[in-house]
GROMACS .gro file of C-alpha atoms in nm:
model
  180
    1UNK     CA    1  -0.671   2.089   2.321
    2UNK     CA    2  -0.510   1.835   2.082
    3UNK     CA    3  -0.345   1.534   2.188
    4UNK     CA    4  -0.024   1.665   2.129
    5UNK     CA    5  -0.093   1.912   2.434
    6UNK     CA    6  -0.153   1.658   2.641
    7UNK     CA    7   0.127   1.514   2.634
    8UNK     CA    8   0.462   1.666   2.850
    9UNK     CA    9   0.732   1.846   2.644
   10UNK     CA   10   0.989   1.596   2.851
   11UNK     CA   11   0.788   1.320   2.675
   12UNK     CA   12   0.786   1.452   2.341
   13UNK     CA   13   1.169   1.521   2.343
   14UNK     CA   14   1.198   1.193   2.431
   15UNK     CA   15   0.946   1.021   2.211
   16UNK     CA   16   1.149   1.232   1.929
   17UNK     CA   17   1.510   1.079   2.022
   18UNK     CA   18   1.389   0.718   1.992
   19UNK     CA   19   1.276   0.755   1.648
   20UNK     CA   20   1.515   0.702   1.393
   21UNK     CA   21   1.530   0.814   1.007
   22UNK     CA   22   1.664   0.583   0.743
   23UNK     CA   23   1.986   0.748   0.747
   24UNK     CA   24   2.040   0.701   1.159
   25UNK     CA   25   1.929   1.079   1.258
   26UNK     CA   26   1.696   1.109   1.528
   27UNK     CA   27   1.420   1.345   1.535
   28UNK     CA   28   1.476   1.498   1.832
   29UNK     CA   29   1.859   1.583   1.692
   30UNK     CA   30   1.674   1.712   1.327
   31UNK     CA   31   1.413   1.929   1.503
   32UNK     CA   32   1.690   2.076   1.734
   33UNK     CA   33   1.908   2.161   1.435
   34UNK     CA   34   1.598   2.317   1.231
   35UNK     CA   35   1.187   2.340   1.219
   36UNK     CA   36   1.101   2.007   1.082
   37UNK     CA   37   0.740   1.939   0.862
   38UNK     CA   38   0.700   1.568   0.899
   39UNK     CA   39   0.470   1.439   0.713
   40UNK     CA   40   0.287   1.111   0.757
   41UNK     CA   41   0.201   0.906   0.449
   42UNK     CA   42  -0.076   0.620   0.414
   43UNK     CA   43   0.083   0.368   0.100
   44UNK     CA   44   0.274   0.424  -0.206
   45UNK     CA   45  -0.052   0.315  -0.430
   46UNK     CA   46  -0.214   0.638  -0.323
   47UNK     CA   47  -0.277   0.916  -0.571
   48UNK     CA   48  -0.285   1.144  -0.282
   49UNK     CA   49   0.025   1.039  -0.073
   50UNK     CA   50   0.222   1.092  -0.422
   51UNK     CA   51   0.046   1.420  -0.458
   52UNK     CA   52   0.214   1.549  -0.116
   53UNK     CA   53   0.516   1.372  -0.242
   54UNK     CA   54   0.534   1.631  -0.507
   55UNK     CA   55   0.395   1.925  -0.330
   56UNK     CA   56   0.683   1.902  -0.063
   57UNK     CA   57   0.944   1.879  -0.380
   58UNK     CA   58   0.782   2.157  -0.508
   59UNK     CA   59   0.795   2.404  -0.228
   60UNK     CA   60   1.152   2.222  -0.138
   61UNK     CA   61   1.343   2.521  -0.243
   62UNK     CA   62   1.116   2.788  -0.047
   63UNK     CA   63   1.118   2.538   0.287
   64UNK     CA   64   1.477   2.557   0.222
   65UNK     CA   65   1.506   2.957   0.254
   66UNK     CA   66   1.234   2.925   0.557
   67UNK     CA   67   1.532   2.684   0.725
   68UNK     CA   68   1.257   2.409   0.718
   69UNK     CA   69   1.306   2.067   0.707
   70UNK     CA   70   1.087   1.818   0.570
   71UNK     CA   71   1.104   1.463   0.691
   72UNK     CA   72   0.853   1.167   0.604
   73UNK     CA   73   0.703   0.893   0.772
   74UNK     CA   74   0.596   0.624   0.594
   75UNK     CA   75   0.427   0.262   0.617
   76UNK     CA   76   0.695   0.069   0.341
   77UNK     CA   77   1.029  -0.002   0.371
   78UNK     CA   78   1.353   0.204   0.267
   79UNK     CA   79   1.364   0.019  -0.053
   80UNK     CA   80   0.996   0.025  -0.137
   81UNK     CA   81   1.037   0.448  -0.036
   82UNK     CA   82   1.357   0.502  -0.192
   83UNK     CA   83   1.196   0.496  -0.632
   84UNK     CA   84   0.900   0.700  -0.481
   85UNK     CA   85   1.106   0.987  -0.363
   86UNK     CA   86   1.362   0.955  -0.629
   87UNK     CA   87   1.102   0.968  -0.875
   88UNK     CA   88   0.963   1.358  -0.736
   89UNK     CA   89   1.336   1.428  -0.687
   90UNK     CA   90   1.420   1.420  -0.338
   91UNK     CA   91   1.573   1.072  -0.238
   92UNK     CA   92   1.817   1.269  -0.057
   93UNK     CA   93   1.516   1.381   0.198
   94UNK     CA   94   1.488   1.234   0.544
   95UNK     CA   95   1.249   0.949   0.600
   96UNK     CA   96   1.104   0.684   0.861
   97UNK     CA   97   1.022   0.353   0.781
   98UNK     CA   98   0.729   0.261   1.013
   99UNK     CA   99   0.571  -0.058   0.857
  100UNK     CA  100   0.436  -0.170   1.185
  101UNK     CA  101   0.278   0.246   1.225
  102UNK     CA  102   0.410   0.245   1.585
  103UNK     CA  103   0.473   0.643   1.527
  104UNK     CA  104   0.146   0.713   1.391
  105UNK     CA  105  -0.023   0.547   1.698
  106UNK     CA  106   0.179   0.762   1.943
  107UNK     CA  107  -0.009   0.995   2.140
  108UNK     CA  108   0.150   1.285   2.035
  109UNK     CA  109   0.035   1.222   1.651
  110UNK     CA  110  -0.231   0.957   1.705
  111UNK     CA  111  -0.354   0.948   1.354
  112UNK     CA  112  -0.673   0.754   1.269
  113UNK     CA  113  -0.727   0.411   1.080
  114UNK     CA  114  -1.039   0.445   0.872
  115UNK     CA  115  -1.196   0.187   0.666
  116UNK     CA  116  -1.073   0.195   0.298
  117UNK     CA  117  -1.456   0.169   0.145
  118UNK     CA  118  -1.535   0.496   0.427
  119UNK     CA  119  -1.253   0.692   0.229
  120UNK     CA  120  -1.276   0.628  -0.099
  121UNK     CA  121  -1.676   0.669  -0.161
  122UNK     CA  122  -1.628   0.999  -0.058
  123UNK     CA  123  -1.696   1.292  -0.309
  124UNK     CA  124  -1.392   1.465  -0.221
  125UNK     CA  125  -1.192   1.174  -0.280
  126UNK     CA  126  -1.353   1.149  -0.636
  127UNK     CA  127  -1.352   1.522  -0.705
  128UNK     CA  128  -0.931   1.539  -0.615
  129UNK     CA  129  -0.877   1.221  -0.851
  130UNK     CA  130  -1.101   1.427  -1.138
  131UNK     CA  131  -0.852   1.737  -1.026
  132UNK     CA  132  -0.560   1.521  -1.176
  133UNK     CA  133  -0.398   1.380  -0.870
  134UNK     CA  134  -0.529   1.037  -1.055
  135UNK     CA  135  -0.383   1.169  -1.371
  136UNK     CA  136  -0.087   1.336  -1.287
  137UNK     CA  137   0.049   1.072  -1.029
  138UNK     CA  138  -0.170   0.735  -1.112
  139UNK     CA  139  -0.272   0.465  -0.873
  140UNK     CA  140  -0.062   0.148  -0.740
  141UNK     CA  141  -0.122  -0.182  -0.531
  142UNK     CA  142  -0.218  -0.147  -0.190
  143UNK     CA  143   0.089  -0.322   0.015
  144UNK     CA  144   0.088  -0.081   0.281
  145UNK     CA  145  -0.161  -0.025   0.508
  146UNK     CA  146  -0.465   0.108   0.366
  147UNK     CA  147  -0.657   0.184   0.646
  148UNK     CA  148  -0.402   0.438   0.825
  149UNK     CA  149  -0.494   0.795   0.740
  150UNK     CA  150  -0.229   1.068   0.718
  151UNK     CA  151  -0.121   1.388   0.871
  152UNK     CA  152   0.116   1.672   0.860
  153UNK     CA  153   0.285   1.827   1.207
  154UNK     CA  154   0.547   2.122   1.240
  155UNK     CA  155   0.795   2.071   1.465
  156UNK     CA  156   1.034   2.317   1.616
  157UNK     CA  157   1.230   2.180   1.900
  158UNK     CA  158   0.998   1.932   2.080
  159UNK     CA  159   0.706   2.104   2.031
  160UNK     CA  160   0.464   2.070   1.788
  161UNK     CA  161   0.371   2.399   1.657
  162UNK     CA  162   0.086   2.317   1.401
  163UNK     CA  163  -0.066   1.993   1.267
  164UNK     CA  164  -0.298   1.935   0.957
  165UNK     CA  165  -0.520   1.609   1.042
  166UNK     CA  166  -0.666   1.470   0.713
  167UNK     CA  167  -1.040   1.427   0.756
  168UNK     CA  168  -1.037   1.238   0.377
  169UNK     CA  169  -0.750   1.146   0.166
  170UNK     CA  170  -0.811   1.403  -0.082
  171UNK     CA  171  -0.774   1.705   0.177
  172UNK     CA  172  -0.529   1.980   0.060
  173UNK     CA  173  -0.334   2.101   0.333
  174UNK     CA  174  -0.140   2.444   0.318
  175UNK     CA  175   0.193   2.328   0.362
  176UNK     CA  176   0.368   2.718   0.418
  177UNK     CA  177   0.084   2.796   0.599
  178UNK     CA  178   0.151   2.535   0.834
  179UNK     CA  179   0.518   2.684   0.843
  180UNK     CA  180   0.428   3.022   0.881
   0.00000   0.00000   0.00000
């Protein structure tokens, strides 16, 4: 059981309507319009959280035909976000600004703070910069929180269907296969 099951569909649909996105949408109102892949960032420094910043713009077109929606939550504000997702090509996609990571503490997502030494000594974490996420999508200041790990749930109503929980910061989740 995950800690999403534990927690009543009447509380999840109402968990979902107090969260905003930047542009005023709930996501209780987004999820009951469409499925909805949110995807939890750490900081805009990370190799990694860039790398799912381009995967998602990649597969945009084919979550588009699947009538999924992807919406991000992230640690900076709407005008720290705003080059990041401009820069991949979709500034027009929903976001939350969650400096404070008040979402990602919720029970329903509950995703881990790990020391930053814990994640980056690990091998993954040095094979998936050698892979070219380090390369491709370089590294930036820390002014986010570094400790708070990501994760990836799919959403459809107020129900999460599937979740990817990061065990490093390297991991490479199967985004369709989550939305399968």
């Amino acid at each position: 059981m995950t800690n999403a099951d534990a927690v009543p569909a009447d509380d999840v649909a109402q968990t979902l309507a107090s969260i905003h996105t930047e542009s005023g949408a709930s996501l209780l109102t987004l999820v009951e319009a469409s499925p909805v892949l949110l995807v939890f960032l750490r900081h805009f420094g990370c190799s990694f959280c860039r790398q799912a910043i381009s995967d998602v713009a990649d597969l945009k077109g084919e979550l588009d035909k699947r009538g999924v929606r992807p919406v991000f939550v992230h640690l900076g504000t709407p005008e720290r976000a705003r080059p990041f997702f401009d820069y991949y090509g979709i500034g027009n996609v929903e976001r939350v600004s969650d400096p404070e990571a008040k979402i990602y503490q919720l029970s329903m997502f509950a995703l881990p703070r790990m020391h930053p030494a814990l994640t980056l000594l690990q091998p993954s974490v040095w094979l998936g910069w050698l892979k070219g996420a380090l390369f491709k999508h370089g590294i930036g200041a820390i002014k986010e929180d570094g400790h708070q790990m990501q994760g990836i749930f799919f959403l459809k109503g107020p129900k999460i269907v599937r979740q990817f929980r990061y065990k490093t910061i390297a991991d490479e989740p199967n985004y369709l296969k989550l939305v399968a």
